[in-house]
PDB file of C-alpha atoms in Angstrom:
ATOM      1  CA  LEU F   1     -52.130 151.692 133.010  1.00 86.00           C
ATOM      2  CA  ASP F   2     -52.524 153.300 129.592  1.00 89.00           C
ATOM      3  CA  ILE F   3     -49.821 155.163 127.666  1.00 90.00           C
ATOM      4  CA  VAL F   4     -52.167 158.020 126.757  1.00 88.00           C
ATOM      5  CA  MET F   5     -53.677 159.884 129.715  1.00 88.00           C
ATOM      6  CA  PRO F   6     -55.183 163.368 130.062  1.00 88.00           C
ATOM      7  CA  LYS F   7     -52.498 165.084 132.167  1.00 87.00           C
ATOM      8  CA  SER F   8     -49.497 162.800 131.886  1.00 86.00           C
ATOM      9  CA  ASN F   9     -48.406 159.774 129.966  1.00 91.00           C
ATOM     10  CA  GLY F  10     -48.444 156.258 131.282  1.00 93.00           C
ATOM     11  CA  LEU F  11     -44.698 155.763 131.067  1.00 96.00           C
ATOM     12  CA  ASP F  12     -44.064 158.791 133.287  1.00 95.00           C
ATOM     13  CA  ALA F  13     -46.791 157.608 135.664  1.00 95.00           C
ATOM     14  CA  LEU F  14     -45.215 154.140 135.745  1.00 96.00           C
ATOM     15  CA  LEU F  15     -41.878 155.627 136.787  1.00 97.00           C
ATOM     16  CA  LYS F  16     -43.580 157.610 139.571  1.00 96.00           C
ATOM     17  CA  ILE F  17     -45.510 154.559 140.779  1.00 96.00           C
ATOM     18  CA  LYS F  18     -42.379 152.413 140.864  1.00 97.00           C
ATOM     19  CA  ASP F  19     -40.495 155.200 142.653  1.00 97.00           C
ATOM     20  CA  LEU F  20     -43.190 155.294 145.342  1.00 97.00           C
ATOM     21  CA  ASP F  21     -43.535 151.512 145.537  1.00 97.00           C
ATOM     22  CA  PRO F  22     -40.865 149.436 143.788  1.00 96.00           C
ATOM     23  CA  SER F  23     -42.884 146.274 144.370  1.00 95.00           C
ATOM     24  CA  ALA F  24     -46.029 147.640 142.663  1.00 95.00           C
ATOM     25  CA  ASN F  25     -47.491 145.280 140.075  1.00 93.00           C
ATOM     26  CA  VAL F  26     -48.337 147.375 137.018  1.00 94.00           C
ATOM     27  CA  ILE F  27     -49.703 146.056 133.735  1.00 89.00           C
ATOM     28  CA  MET F  28     -49.628 148.467 130.823  1.00 93.00           C
ATOM     29  CA  ALA F  29     -52.560 148.392 128.381  1.00 89.00           C
ATOM     30  CA  SER F  30     -52.460 150.535 125.274  1.00 89.00           C
ATOM     31  CA  SER F  31     -53.233 150.547 121.594  1.00 88.00           C
ATOM     32  CA  LEU F  32     -49.897 152.358 121.137  1.00 83.00           C
ATOM     33  CA  ALA F  33     -47.857 149.182 121.395  1.00 84.00           C
ATOM     34  CA  THR F  34     -44.835 150.393 119.494  1.00 89.00           C
ATOM     35  CA  HIS F  35     -41.598 148.537 120.075  1.00 94.00           C
ATOM     36  CA  ASP F  36     -40.270 151.578 121.940  1.00 94.00           C
ATOM     37  CA  ASN F  37     -43.315 151.873 124.231  1.00 93.00           C
ATOM     38  CA  VAL F  38     -43.345 148.178 125.107  1.00 94.00           C
ATOM     39  CA  THR F  39     -39.590 148.063 125.678  1.00 95.00           C
ATOM     40  CA  ARG F  40     -39.593 151.181 127.839  1.00 96.00           C
ATOM     41  CA  ALA F  41     -42.581 150.009 129.884  1.00 96.00           C
ATOM     42  CA  LEU F  42     -40.903 146.707 130.670  1.00 96.00           C
ATOM     43  CA  GLN F  43     -37.593 148.418 131.438  1.00 97.00           C
ATOM     44  CA  TYR F  44     -39.415 150.825 133.755  1.00 97.00           C
ATOM     45  CA  GLY F  45     -40.861 147.910 135.702  1.00 96.00           C
ATOM     46  CA  ALA F  46     -44.193 146.998 134.138  1.00 96.00           C
ATOM     47  CA  LYS F  47     -45.004 143.339 134.658  1.00 93.00           C
ATOM     48  CA  ASP F  48     -46.542 143.006 131.206  1.00 89.00           C
ATOM     49  CA  PHE F  49     -47.975 144.958 128.277  1.00 92.00           C
ATOM     50  CA  ILE F  50     -51.401 144.238 126.796  1.00 89.00           C
ATOM     51  CA  VAL F  51     -52.302 145.587 123.372  1.00 87.00           C
ATOM     52  CA  LYS F  52     -55.777 147.127 123.417  1.00 83.00           C
ATOM     53  CA  PRO F  53     -58.424 145.901 122.786  1.00 82.00           C
ATOM     54  CA  HIS F  54     -57.054 142.353 123.175  1.00 78.00           C
ATOM     55  CA  PHE F  55     -57.702 141.650 126.842  1.00 75.00           C
ATOM     56  CA  HIS F  56     -58.383 137.920 126.381  1.00 82.00           C
ATOM     57  CA  ASN F  57     -55.230 136.940 128.301  1.00 81.00           C
ATOM     58  CA  LEU F  58     -55.522 139.479 131.146  1.00 79.00           C
ATOM     59  CA  ILE F  59     -56.625 136.881 133.719  1.00 78.00           C
ATOM     60  CA  GLN F  60     -53.715 134.617 132.803  1.00 86.00           C
ATOM     61  CA  ILE F  61     -51.259 137.522 133.085  1.00 82.00           C
ATOM     62  CA  MET F  62     -52.674 138.497 136.481  1.00 81.00           C
ATOM     63  CA  ASP F  63     -52.515 134.878 137.669  1.00 85.00           C
ATOM     64  CA  ASN F  64     -48.837 134.742 136.658  1.00 84.00           C
ATOM     65  CA  ILE F  65     -48.058 137.964 138.510  1.00 83.00           C
ATOM     66  CA  PHE F  66     -49.837 137.045 141.728  1.00 77.00           C
ATOM     67  CA  ASP F  67     -48.774 133.395 141.976  1.00 76.00           C
TER      68      ASP F  67
END
């Protein structure tokens, strides 16, 4: 889930997703990896935060979440 989206922002969307399904596994991926964005995403329930375009560890992150 990205921070920047056309009609909303990813942090608001994350809150809505977690409200609908608290057990949802959400990984944030954004080039806007400010300390505030990363901290808020993790506090809101994201399982991890990937800084775009560095997706080299995505498979490892997903393996950790789904193990």
